[in-house]
XYZ file of C-alpha atoms in Angstrom:
783
model
C 0.145 0.072 -0.109
C 1.345 3.321 -1.061
C 1.939 6.092 1.395
C 1.810 9.802 0.234
C 3.977 12.121 1.501
C 2.899 15.122 4.051
C 3.914 18.569 2.780
C 5.218 21.067 5.727
C 2.862 23.055 5.936
C 0.321 19.936 6.056
C 2.266 18.923 9.234
C 2.363 22.023 10.790
C -1.657 22.424 10.220
C -2.025 18.782 11.715
C 0.774 19.414 14.517
C -1.633 22.757 15.868
C -4.459 20.570 15.321
C -3.288 18.390 18.038
C -2.380 20.775 20.336
C -5.718 23.013 19.965
C -7.307 19.563 20.611
C -5.397 19.088 23.509
C -5.993 22.479 24.931
C -9.495 22.648 24.088
C -10.329 19.565 25.951
C -8.138 20.264 28.966
C -10.001 23.750 28.935
C -13.365 21.737 28.879
C -12.709 19.123 31.302
C -11.350 21.472 33.563
C -14.684 23.772 33.740
C -17.009 20.562 33.564
C -15.090 18.783 36.282
C -12.977 20.994 38.196
C -14.495 19.619 41.325
C -12.878 16.261 40.582
C -9.749 16.598 38.920
C -9.086 20.365 39.224
C -6.105 21.647 37.390
C -6.302 19.301 34.336
C -6.154 22.256 32.227
C -2.780 23.005 33.241
C -1.671 19.375 32.497
C -2.987 19.886 28.892
C -1.381 23.490 28.489
C 1.816 22.187 30.062
C 1.747 19.321 27.247
C 1.368 21.531 24.724
C 4.416 23.635 25.993
C 6.464 20.350 26.033
C 4.952 19.455 22.393
C 6.518 22.606 21.310
C 10.164 22.509 23.130
C 10.649 19.099 21.988
C 13.118 18.306 19.218
C 11.944 16.770 16.329
C 14.315 14.249 15.511
C 14.308 11.045 17.517
C 17.498 9.631 18.294
C 18.022 6.168 17.590
C 20.592 3.893 18.769
C 21.156 0.550 17.508
C 18.854 -1.972 19.471
C 20.622 -4.700 21.555
C 21.312 -7.590 19.815
C 22.668 -11.220 20.738
C 26.426 -11.872 20.184
C 27.696 -15.317 19.479
C 30.363 -17.175 20.318
C 31.487 -19.790 17.702
C 33.849 -22.678 17.053
C 36.206 -23.091 14.670
C 34.009 -25.061 12.332
C 30.906 -22.466 12.900
C 29.069 -23.875 15.459
C 27.819 -21.938 17.945
C 29.073 -22.581 21.381
C 27.395 -20.203 23.414
C 25.580 -16.566 23.450
C 25.484 -13.452 25.364
C 23.018 -11.069 25.740
C 20.805 -7.999 27.766
C 17.784 -8.789 25.405
C 17.563 -11.938 23.304
C 17.033 -10.238 20.079
C 17.702 -11.746 16.644
C 17.394 -9.158 14.036
C 14.584 -9.837 10.858
C 13.692 -7.781 7.714
C 10.233 -7.149 6.893
C 10.884 -9.413 3.799
C 11.488 -12.267 6.509
C 8.266 -11.595 8.296
C 5.213 -13.357 6.243
C 2.367 -10.959 5.290
C 0.110 -12.502 7.695
C 2.297 -11.844 10.751
C 1.976 -7.909 9.345
C -1.701 -8.527 9.357
C -2.318 -9.654 12.260
C -0.350 -6.975 14.122
C -1.683 -4.090 12.154
C -5.079 -5.103 12.593
C -4.980 -5.338 16.192
C -3.065 -2.471 16.822
C -3.173 -0.077 14.132
C -5.658 -0.774 11.391
C -4.832 2.878 9.587
C -1.212 2.652 10.062
C -0.959 2.744 5.970
C -3.706 6.126 6.257
C -2.155 8.294 8.714
C 1.046 10.018 9.122
C 2.159 9.334 12.252
C -0.733 10.096 14.352
C -4.311 8.763 13.965
C -6.179 12.072 14.703
C -9.436 10.402 15.239
C -8.244 7.880 17.371
C -6.630 10.087 19.472
C -9.317 12.263 20.114
C -11.343 9.483 21.019
C -8.933 8.178 23.457
C -8.495 11.731 25.132
C -11.593 12.069 25.641
C -11.953 8.670 27.273
C -8.815 8.998 29.183
C -9.155 12.427 30.561
C -11.535 11.924 33.227
C -8.583 10.027 34.833
C -5.549 12.114 33.558
C -4.134 8.647 32.394
C -4.071 6.729 29.417
C -6.062 3.939 30.133
C -7.583 3.337 26.184
C -5.491 3.072 23.335
C -4.803 5.625 20.462
C -1.094 5.432 19.776
C -0.506 4.359 16.099
C 2.252 1.325 15.634
C 4.549 4.721 15.055
C 3.953 5.955 18.007
C 4.654 2.696 19.418
C 7.890 2.329 17.978
C 8.770 5.982 19.900
C 8.089 4.748 23.271
C 9.831 1.834 22.636
C 12.906 3.626 21.357
C 12.695 6.288 24.427
C 12.746 3.093 26.664
C 15.492 1.528 25.628
C 17.219 4.582 25.618
C 16.490 4.897 29.640
C 14.548 8.338 28.815
C 12.714 9.142 32.378
C 9.045 9.395 32.122
C 9.439 7.157 28.413
C 6.827 4.462 29.828
C 4.460 6.765 32.183
C 0.616 6.986 31.538
C 0.328 10.857 31.029
C -0.792 12.843 28.334
C 2.644 14.827 28.406
C 4.318 11.701 27.481
C 1.653 11.019 24.562
C 2.247 14.592 22.943
C 5.667 14.047 23.403
C 5.592 10.618 21.176
C 3.189 12.168 18.836
C 5.888 15.073 17.753
C 8.303 12.153 17.244
C 6.104 10.014 15.271
C 5.062 12.841 12.911
C 8.748 13.680 12.250
C 9.706 10.078 11.922
C 7.082 9.499 9.222
C 8.639 12.126 6.866
C 11.817 10.615 7.058
C 11.407 6.687 7.009
C 9.040 4.697 4.927
C 6.118 2.963 6.220
C 7.823 -0.766 5.704
C 11.246 0.641 7.441
C 8.856 1.828 10.273
C 7.299 -1.397 10.441
C 10.428 -3.315 10.190
C 11.695 -1.357 12.820
C 8.819 -2.226 15.264
C 9.047 -5.641 14.637
C 12.668 -5.479 15.663
C 11.958 -3.626 18.672
C 8.674 -4.899 19.997
C 9.151 -7.204 23.005
C 7.070 -10.274 22.617
C 7.653 -11.599 26.765
C 8.919 -14.603 28.515
C 12.394 -13.103 27.160
C 11.693 -12.803 23.358
C 12.430 -9.254 22.146
C 11.812 -8.814 18.012
C 9.965 -11.397 15.885
C 12.692 -13.084 14.859
C 13.659 -14.392 18.352
C 9.575 -14.613 19.256
C 9.270 -16.999 16.103
C 12.125 -19.084 17.491
C 11.078 -18.939 21.279
C 7.877 -20.039 20.775
C 7.425 -22.377 18.129
C 10.971 -23.237 17.037
C 11.031 -21.882 13.726
C 12.268 -19.048 11.554
C 10.327 -15.946 11.324
C 9.102 -16.595 7.427
C 7.239 -19.931 8.643
C 4.641 -18.269 11.120
C 1.291 -19.366 10.048
C -1.966 -17.379 10.863
C -2.504 -19.172 13.970
C 1.028 -18.324 15.351
C 0.909 -14.580 13.971
C -2.347 -14.039 15.718
C -0.650 -15.321 18.973
C 2.256 -12.943 18.526
C 0.370 -10.079 17.366
C -1.741 -10.516 20.635
C 1.199 -10.279 22.929
C 2.629 -6.804 22.388
C -0.175 -4.860 24.343
C 0.509 -7.054 27.176
C 3.587 -9.687 26.927
C 2.910 -11.038 30.596
C -0.753 -11.233 30.895
C -0.893 -12.921 27.700
C 2.217 -15.264 27.889
C 0.922 -18.456 26.635
C 3.475 -19.999 28.673
C 2.418 -18.937 32.135
C -1.575 -17.848 31.068
C -2.464 -20.067 27.872
C -6.495 -19.148 28.335
C -5.485 -15.604 28.045
C -3.416 -15.727 25.328
C -5.940 -17.942 23.436
C -8.583 -15.896 23.923
C -6.248 -12.802 22.926
C -5.368 -14.334 19.888
C -9.029 -15.006 18.961
C -9.854 -11.027 19.579
C -6.879 -10.834 16.871
C -8.380 -13.130 14.530
C -11.831 -11.262 14.822
C -9.903 -8.013 14.067
C -8.517 -9.568 11.001
C -11.616 -11.127 9.835
C -13.511 -7.739 10.288
C -10.656 -5.684 8.393
C -10.915 -8.369 5.783
C -7.409 -9.537 5.926
C -8.629 -13.126 6.192
C -11.449 -14.885 4.790
C -14.568 -16.551 6.955
C -13.108 -19.745 6.163
C -9.727 -18.931 7.344
C -11.186 -17.270 10.608
C -13.414 -20.496 11.099
C -10.357 -22.792 10.875
C -8.013 -20.775 12.952
C -10.497 -20.255 15.969
C -10.572 -24.371 16.045
C -7.034 -24.460 16.095
C -5.345 -25.010 19.257
C -2.336 -22.763 20.097
C 0.791 -25.052 19.673
C 4.024 -24.354 21.407
C 7.697 -25.657 20.947
C 9.525 -23.184 23.565
C 12.958 -22.629 22.828
C 15.062 -20.947 25.489
C 18.424 -19.347 23.874
C 21.274 -19.899 26.413
C 22.819 -16.845 27.882
C 26.308 -16.986 28.969
C 29.154 -19.809 29.641
C 26.604 -21.773 31.692
C 24.609 -22.568 29.103
C 27.738 -23.290 26.757
C 28.207 -26.801 25.579
C 31.671 -26.204 26.271
C 32.020 -24.020 29.325
C 35.194 -23.570 30.404
C 36.519 -22.596 26.821
C 33.626 -20.209 26.708
C 34.932 -19.057 30.181
C 38.169 -18.549 28.878
C 37.204 -16.341 25.912
C 34.940 -14.452 28.149
C 38.158 -13.327 30.018
C 40.155 -12.500 27.297
C 37.268 -10.204 26.207
C 36.967 -8.649 29.580
C 40.818 -8.290 29.547
C 40.754 -6.731 26.041
C 40.979 -3.001 25.129
C 39.595 -4.027 21.847
C 35.717 -4.344 23.328
C 36.361 -1.404 25.378
C 38.233 0.990 27.824
C 36.646 -0.102 30.551
C 35.734 -3.891 31.763
C 32.268 -2.799 32.219
C 32.320 -1.027 28.801
C 33.432 -4.463 27.348
C 31.191 -6.449 28.891
C 28.273 -3.694 27.813
C 29.363 -4.550 23.956
C 29.150 -8.310 24.532
C 25.817 -8.543 25.768
C 24.290 -5.721 23.591
C 26.533 -5.459 20.738
C 25.420 -8.341 18.363
C 29.424 -9.675 17.948
C 30.239 -12.790 16.233
C 33.263 -13.977 17.648
C 35.029 -17.157 15.840
C 37.289 -19.108 17.938
C 40.106 -21.592 17.830
C 37.710 -24.577 19.909
C 37.618 -27.754 17.744
C 34.548 -29.740 18.736
C 35.777 -33.090 18.376
C 39.151 -32.614 20.193
C 37.367 -30.694 22.611
C 34.464 -33.737 23.106
C 37.817 -35.973 23.187
C 39.027 -34.230 25.917
C 35.881 -34.396 28.268
C 35.764 -37.766 27.406
C 38.739 -38.705 28.572
C 38.553 -36.383 31.731
C 35.360 -37.855 32.870
C 36.498 -41.262 32.525
C 39.363 -40.936 34.769
C 37.605 -38.330 37.124
C 34.169 -37.924 37.725
C 32.405 -34.619 37.594
C 32.111 -34.710 41.426
C 34.752 -36.443 43.720
C 33.950 -36.739 47.519
C 37.500 -36.729 48.254
C 37.528 -33.013 46.526
C 39.960 -34.159 43.506
C 39.475 -32.551 39.876
C 41.271 -32.489 36.807
C 42.097 -30.099 33.987
C 43.591 -30.633 30.457
C 44.491 -28.331 27.671
C 45.047 -28.897 23.540
C 47.039 -26.412 22.207
C 47.874 -26.516 18.003
C 51.785 -26.545 17.208
C 53.137 -23.620 15.186
C 49.898 -21.468 16.012
C 48.988 -21.353 19.541
C 45.635 -22.047 18.788
C 43.564 -23.581 21.876
C 41.686 -26.478 20.387
C 40.415 -27.499 23.875
C 40.105 -26.558 27.534
C 38.496 -29.389 29.686
C 37.674 -29.156 33.171
C 36.226 -32.073 35.759
C 33.672 -30.525 37.871
C 30.260 -29.310 36.383
C 30.235 -25.660 35.296
C 27.993 -23.251 37.196
C 27.670 -21.041 40.221
C 25.786 -23.167 42.374
C 27.739 -24.767 45.256
C 25.233 -27.078 46.341
C 25.063 -28.851 43.100
C 28.674 -29.538 43.543
C 29.360 -26.697 40.257
C 32.401 -25.047 39.771
C 33.211 -21.680 37.686
C 36.939 -21.672 38.196
C 39.061 -22.757 35.246
C 41.727 -24.973 36.589
C 43.470 -25.118 33.656
C 44.452 -21.619 32.857
C 46.104 -18.662 34.954
C 44.087 -16.652 37.529
C 43.639 -13.517 35.204
C 42.269 -15.788 32.545
C 39.490 -17.296 34.985
C 42.083 -19.684 37.101
C 41.088 -18.055 40.245
C 43.513 -18.367 43.329
C 44.588 -21.886 42.458
C 48.063 -22.774 42.533
C 49.016 -26.142 40.982
C 51.971 -27.740 40.676
C 53.254 -29.031 37.530
C 55.823 -31.533 38.930
C 58.177 -32.797 36.582
C 56.845 -32.297 33.414
C 59.089 -28.820 34.068
C 62.209 -30.723 33.685
C 61.539 -29.943 29.899
C 63.222 -26.466 30.806
C 66.053 -27.632 32.534
C 66.822 -30.199 29.556
C 66.401 -27.489 26.957
C 68.399 -24.934 28.809
C 71.144 -27.704 29.167
C 71.173 -28.455 25.325
C 71.387 -24.539 24.780
C 74.753 -24.570 26.486
C 75.636 -27.468 24.335
C 75.785 -29.872 27.039
C 76.123 -33.249 25.017
C 73.973 -36.187 25.566
C 76.550 -38.197 27.164
C 76.763 -35.583 29.742
C 77.125 -38.145 33.066
C 75.773 -37.063 36.755
C 76.184 -39.588 39.978
C 72.731 -39.104 41.480
C 72.226 -40.431 44.742
C 68.844 -41.117 46.040
C 69.205 -38.254 48.448
C 71.227 -35.145 47.828
C 71.536 -31.537 49.229
C 72.586 -29.576 46.156
C 74.625 -26.322 46.730
C 75.552 -23.636 44.472
C 72.402 -22.070 43.255
C 72.189 -18.296 42.196
C 69.631 -16.015 40.785
C 69.772 -13.552 37.496
C 71.624 -10.988 39.422
C 74.128 -13.589 40.836
C 73.270 -13.515 44.505
C 72.969 -17.076 45.903
C 69.599 -18.369 46.943
C 70.407 -21.466 48.887
C 70.511 -25.110 48.807
C 68.182 -27.661 47.327
C 67.415 -30.595 49.377
C 65.781 -33.810 47.897
C 65.361 -36.879 46.867
C 64.213 -39.215 43.988
C 60.952 -41.107 44.175
C 62.502 -44.430 45.102
C 65.127 -45.098 47.854
C 67.162 -47.160 45.401
C 66.896 -44.715 42.750
C 70.666 -43.684 42.470
C 73.291 -44.067 40.103
C 75.327 -42.551 36.875
C 72.636 -40.798 34.540
C 72.910 -38.811 31.443
C 70.605 -36.295 29.509
C 68.674 -39.387 28.044
C 68.490 -41.633 30.926
C 68.308 -39.089 33.783
C 64.968 -37.970 31.071
C 63.787 -41.210 30.393
C 63.639 -42.078 34.109
C 62.866 -38.977 35.340
C 65.523 -38.769 38.185
C 64.932 -35.952 40.479
C 68.360 -35.964 41.891
C 70.348 -35.892 38.583
C 68.253 -33.227 37.203
C 69.020 -30.704 40.620
C 72.454 -31.102 39.823
C 71.927 -30.664 36.223
C 69.748 -27.622 37.226
C 72.469 -26.306 39.062
C 75.103 -27.005 36.347
C 73.228 -24.943 33.975
C 72.180 -22.293 36.077
C 68.792 -21.402 37.803
C 68.594 -18.242 35.729
C 69.038 -19.676 32.539
C 66.559 -22.583 33.355
C 63.820 -19.784 34.262
C 64.655 -17.970 31.573
C 64.416 -20.631 29.101
C 60.738 -21.286 30.202
C 59.885 -17.524 30.283
C 60.793 -17.948 26.453
C 58.185 -20.839 26.092
C 55.411 -18.579 27.289
C 55.698 -20.061 31.017
C 54.301 -17.871 33.923
C 53.151 -18.287 37.831
C 49.417 -19.319 38.373
C 48.797 -15.413 39.294
C 50.330 -14.092 35.759
C 53.337 -13.284 37.095
C 56.775 -13.904 35.767
C 58.394 -17.059 37.066
C 60.782 -15.960 40.012
C 64.720 -16.988 39.391
C 65.099 -17.894 43.553
C 63.796 -20.912 43.774
C 65.715 -24.415 42.868
C 62.367 -26.365 43.098
C 61.602 -24.805 39.499
C 63.116 -27.859 38.170
C 60.381 -29.652 40.029
C 57.077 -27.301 38.731
C 57.225 -25.980 42.465
C 57.511 -21.907 43.222
C 54.485 -21.903 45.146
C 52.255 -20.000 43.315
C 51.912 -22.733 40.707
C 51.176 -23.290 37.157
C 48.741 -24.082 34.378
C 48.277 -27.086 32.349
C 47.569 -24.352 29.155
C 51.252 -22.604 29.978
C 52.816 -26.129 29.971
C 50.755 -27.566 26.715
C 51.697 -24.624 25.081
C 55.684 -24.826 26.000
C 55.562 -28.477 24.536
C 53.792 -27.496 21.642
C 56.546 -25.420 21.112
C 58.893 -28.161 20.956
C 56.442 -30.043 18.558
C 56.761 -27.043 16.317
C 60.719 -26.957 15.944
C 61.318 -24.746 18.070
C 58.716 -21.827 16.890
C 56.532 -20.581 20.100
C 53.238 -19.149 19.453
C 51.513 -17.410 22.184
C 47.885 -18.905 23.186
C 45.205 -17.830 21.054
C 41.290 -18.260 21.387
C 39.543 -15.814 19.126
C 40.673 -15.599 15.529
C 38.331 -12.990 13.983
C 35.776 -10.661 15.857
C 32.945 -9.094 13.715
C 29.708 -6.706 14.375
C 26.382 -6.753 13.828
C 27.083 -5.873 10.447
C 29.701 -8.480 9.812
C 32.455 -5.748 9.466
C 35.772 -7.318 10.952
C 36.676 -5.240 14.308
C 39.253 -7.785 15.359
C 41.686 -10.283 13.380
C 44.291 -10.947 15.962
C 47.304 -12.976 14.040
C 49.450 -15.218 15.366
C 51.913 -14.132 17.621
C 54.731 -16.238 17.213
C 58.788 -16.532 17.131
C 61.822 -19.243 17.005
C 62.146 -19.369 20.574
C 64.981 -22.135 20.508
C 66.850 -23.782 17.410
C 64.825 -26.358 15.450
C 67.650 -28.844 16.034
C 67.558 -28.617 19.486
C 63.536 -28.847 20.073
C 64.261 -32.174 17.778
C 66.728 -33.397 19.897
C 64.143 -32.767 23.001
C 61.342 -34.484 21.263
C 63.882 -37.864 20.332
C 64.437 -38.195 24.001
C 61.078 -37.343 25.354
C 59.865 -39.928 22.702
C 61.917 -42.412 24.852
C 59.518 -41.617 27.916
C 56.886 -43.231 26.285
C 58.512 -46.069 24.530
C 61.842 -47.227 26.717
C 60.990 -50.421 29.029
C 60.764 -49.178 32.370
C 61.014 -45.366 31.388
C 58.052 -43.089 33.639
C 55.775 -43.397 30.848
C 56.346 -46.769 29.279
C 52.798 -48.326 30.951
C 51.054 -45.154 29.690
C 52.185 -46.006 25.639
C 51.820 -43.691 22.821
C 48.607 -42.825 21.463
C 48.215 -44.662 18.308
C 51.557 -42.613 16.799
C 54.955 -41.515 17.718
C 54.723 -39.203 20.623
C 56.768 -37.240 23.062
C 55.823 -36.761 26.245
C 56.994 -36.483 30.323
C 55.722 -37.268 33.282
C 55.160 -35.483 36.392
C 54.560 -35.920 40.146
C 53.870 -33.231 43.135
C 55.509 -33.578 46.665
C 53.915 -36.413 48.591
C 51.976 -37.476 45.502
C 49.567 -34.458 45.491
C 48.977 -34.248 41.829
C 49.406 -36.388 38.633
C 50.633 -34.268 35.674
C 51.406 -35.280 32.085
C 52.412 -33.462 29.192
C 53.156 -34.771 25.522
C 52.654 -33.928 21.938
C 52.690 -35.425 18.382
C 53.435 -32.829 15.755
C 49.868 -31.594 15.020
C 48.540 -31.475 18.828
C 50.378 -30.914 22.102
C 48.210 -31.142 26.153
C 49.083 -31.048 29.319
C 46.888 -32.566 32.066
C 46.641 -31.898 35.948
C 45.039 -34.036 38.409
C 44.888 -32.540 42.033
C 42.945 -31.283 44.811
C 42.272 -27.607 43.804
C 41.072 -26.635 47.325
C 43.912 -28.558 48.736
C 46.532 -28.904 46.365
C 49.510 -30.455 48.657
C 47.109 -33.135 49.760
C 48.021 -36.316 48.477
C 46.458 -38.350 46.140
C 47.186 -41.732 47.818
C 44.321 -44.057 48.321
C 41.591 -41.544 47.644
C 38.624 -43.005 45.563
C 39.423 -41.103 41.842
C 36.594 -41.750 39.083
C 35.715 -45.329 41.162
C 39.479 -46.659 41.435
C 41.882 -46.604 44.496
C 45.362 -45.749 43.452
C 48.361 -46.499 45.296
C 50.739 -44.552 45.096
C 49.755 -41.629 42.619
C 52.237 -40.562 39.888
C 51.970 -38.805 36.525
C 51.342 -42.114 34.606
C 49.050 -43.389 36.904
C 45.616 -40.838 36.009
C 47.180 -37.980 34.198
C 48.737 -40.264 31.665
C 45.972 -42.078 30.795
C 43.655 -39.166 30.247
C 46.254 -37.322 27.918
C 46.621 -40.822 25.809
C 42.899 -41.336 25.438
C 42.370 -37.642 24.386
C 44.747 -37.684 21.613
C 43.525 -41.145 20.825
C 40.177 -39.953 20.237
C 40.771 -36.450 18.878
C 43.678 -37.395 16.116
C 41.000 -40.138 14.330
C 41.397 -39.285 11.107
C 44.479 -37.358 11.393
C 47.488 -38.098 9.583
C 50.108 -40.184 11.242
C 53.562 -37.764 11.104
C 56.851 -39.225 12.172
C 59.021 -37.543 14.571
C 61.998 -35.332 13.358
C 65.491 -36.858 13.829
C 67.719 -35.040 16.502
C 70.507 -32.992 15.545
C 74.152 -34.204 15.821
C 74.838 -30.699 16.590
C 73.119 -30.862 20.073
C 73.721 -35.033 20.164
C 77.733 -34.511 21.084
C 77.424 -30.942 21.831
C 80.791 -28.845 21.863
C 83.788 -30.432 21.735
C 87.080 -29.345 23.228
C 90.596 -30.565 23.640
C 91.241 -32.704 26.728
C 94.545 -31.984 28.296
C 97.467 -34.348 28.400
C 97.820 -35.811 31.943
C 100.135 -39.028 31.217
C 102.926 -38.868 33.993
C 101.100 -36.434 36.721
C 99.843 -37.309 39.767
C 95.991 -38.448 40.004
C 95.354 -35.007 42.084
C 97.176 -33.238 39.700
C 95.321 -34.644 36.232
C 92.206 -34.464 38.023
C 92.050 -30.920 38.976
C 93.565 -30.262 35.096
C 91.093 -31.986 33.455
C 88.047 -30.454 35.979
C 89.681 -26.775 35.103
C 88.894 -27.669 31.087
C 85.292 -28.252 32.145
C 85.420 -32.387 32.378
C 84.126 -34.503 34.932
C 86.774 -37.335 36.199
C 86.333 -40.814 37.227
C 89.572 -42.839 38.274
C 89.386 -46.427 37.411
C 90.143 -48.331 40.535
C 92.535 -50.860 39.042
C 95.480 -50.035 37.884
C 97.201 -50.895 34.724
C 100.463 -51.718 33.091
C 102.358 -48.691 32.346
C 106.190 -47.481 31.652
C 105.155 -44.560 33.562
C 105.841 -44.386 37.446
C 103.445 -46.346 39.828
C 100.868 -43.830 41.035
C 100.817 -41.462 38.159
C 98.253 -41.155 35.111
C 98.831 -43.753 32.596
C 96.478 -42.521 30.225
C 93.044 -41.411 29.960
C 89.900 -42.296 27.831
C 88.817 -40.718 25.869
C 91.854 -38.599 24.206
C 91.838 -35.624 22.320
C 88.538 -34.149 22.072
C 85.699 -34.469 23.836
C 82.297 -32.520 24.671
C 82.631 -30.337 27.462
C 81.234 -31.650 30.874
C 81.233 -35.369 29.805
C 83.343 -37.666 31.751
C 87.209 -38.497 31.318
C 88.373 -41.778 32.694
C 91.814 -42.149 34.693
C 93.742 -44.428 34.470
C 96.880 -45.236 36.880
C 99.768 -46.681 36.325
C 101.126 -49.802 38.470
C 104.634 -49.125 37.369
C 104.827 -52.569 35.270
C 105.783 -52.271 31.593
C 103.106 -53.195 29.269
C 104.073 -57.257 28.022
C 104.036 -57.422 24.063
C 101.293 -58.409 22.501
C 101.803 -61.665 20.051
C 100.510 -61.342 16.663
C 98.075 -63.706 15.812
C 97.769 -66.340 13.271
C 96.764 -65.642 9.811
C 93.514 -68.124 11.074
C 93.002 -66.248 14.386
C 91.511 -62.627 14.839
C 90.814 -61.082 18.292
C 86.992 -61.496 19.476
C 85.134 -58.040 20.141
C 84.818 -57.399 23.786
C 81.607 -56.132 24.691
C 81.139 -52.494 26.023
C 79.928 -52.586 29.370
C 76.896 -50.439 30.352
C 76.032 -50.253 33.746
C 72.491 -50.075 34.515
C 71.412 -48.127 37.868
C 69.162 -50.143 40.016
C 65.919 -47.547 40.063
C 62.729 -46.940 41.067
C 60.669 -46.533 37.878
C 57.980 -44.480 39.313
C 60.053 -40.682 39.845
C 58.535 -37.145 40.278
């Protein structure tokens, strides 16, 4: 239906006509009913004055819309809103819905120019006796104006007064000069409240009937149109009889004004209202993946991209209609959730919980965050809203979790960076007190008193065997030799922070076992291991890849923040060593095994078996798991009922390891199996330096000279034949060049010249002698 434009002169005449009507009605009523409502004429005159002083242009701010958080595959994982509103264009609203609304609210919508003068006079004469608005008369345009003013928080916008009616009229007249009827009707459909939390026709159709707007039927349209007058009184979920009666009124109006036929009317009256309610979730509690959602929410709260203040960021999330694309992989998330809940139930009477984080190497994309307790704020239902997998600033609360021997990774990497060869050997007793630690300023930081997990675990270990069997006393000495400062800086270069988000302290020797008192997060640990999987490329963890506004325009598209943290050869050599942790018989994770493909990993156990930790990777994915008591992080897990089983003792391979393995097996189904990289000879052999010639020197002098050159010295207890004086050094092994820090064995002369060696007959050849390889006596369950 076409809409004629109103001339400026005609508009002015109509404005003054309304003013005159209001004034005359006020004067007449004031004279006739003065004993009852004295002063009503003053109210009318005040309305006219207000009319003159009002601006004519209505400020229309964008309506609040639902923001959506999407997984990497585009599926919705969470929604946030102050008002549940999904906008719909008028072309999406079927004609029957448009007619239903017009029939019940403003049948002359296409005939007036913002104000229905006849209806306004009739309503004014009816309502003036009470000074309030008890009868309609407002057009759809005026109702739209009212809703805009309410949304804007204008004082008195919802008051039932004559002054408010006058205000609406002037805005409505001006609005219809700027907008077409179609645009006004579309805006009305999107701003109207349809009750039960549904704002706008798009949300109402989905909420009440579970269908898109374009599929609304006559019966459904009549019910929705009837709601706008009183969304609560006619709410079909609360007052079904009233809702049906109101629907029938709408149908009657549609028939009266020839919008529907007699047959359509009769059929519709006999048709019951059938609801298919759909409640759109709001916030992370309604999300399928709440802990990942919580992480994204905390990223938004902390980012100036979304506003200058925390309140402004929440406001834009709840009202801005944002689309937030994330890195979450639903398959991997479901794999993590399944594995976590297989071994640790959502509620454990012991208070134990589990957390796991998965990261993509080479990009830093967080693929999954899983925490065992049900997400929520109802403690009576054993719900939890603290993300145990991340640091405090990103939702981790005040929890402080040790990551155990998974942190030996940083000592190993620092040692390789110093070019210590894999053959570097250290005697590691069952118990030791290590001296000589210093911080980055060179100040001493005390001693470290520690023991291995098993009392019998002692012997000589190198970088490979010390890692494979996770020997604590070996690694404490290696940390001291490399330097606590260099170890901590290595961890920092791989993105590790303390649990409260602050830099790692450089004055705590127990860092080698994942202890500082402030704890660490599974996410940071997983990402550090991802760096090794990516050949030494560190990428900061990221959960958001793109944010667009309600119009689809990109407002933030963060790029991966990556750098070469360690040399590729160093990372690949670490991978080779950690592969043995899963594959070498007797290694700490040998019982866990690989997840159906080559992998590298490290176990971890907190002091007193208070936590089970595990971290590992394949070329395409890295992950870390923590299992412990979040409220009592130092309480032992031994003998507790966890996931329906009692474990004693609890180590990294006991609970966390199987969670990691099962997660990776499920998460990587269908993903190509890739080989692990080869070690780099440069880091296998380390730096070589000349071995001093010490033949003929006293044992003490020779030992001092070799140690001064940076070698470890072992004295063979059995003297050998030599032309040199008894008690002096006959020879060393090796000779020439060797890696700095490696072992040089001194052989002492007995003073007897060596006997001539007979030449073998042509038919004889010397039998090769096997090289001895002493095996230390060990417990296979270290930290």
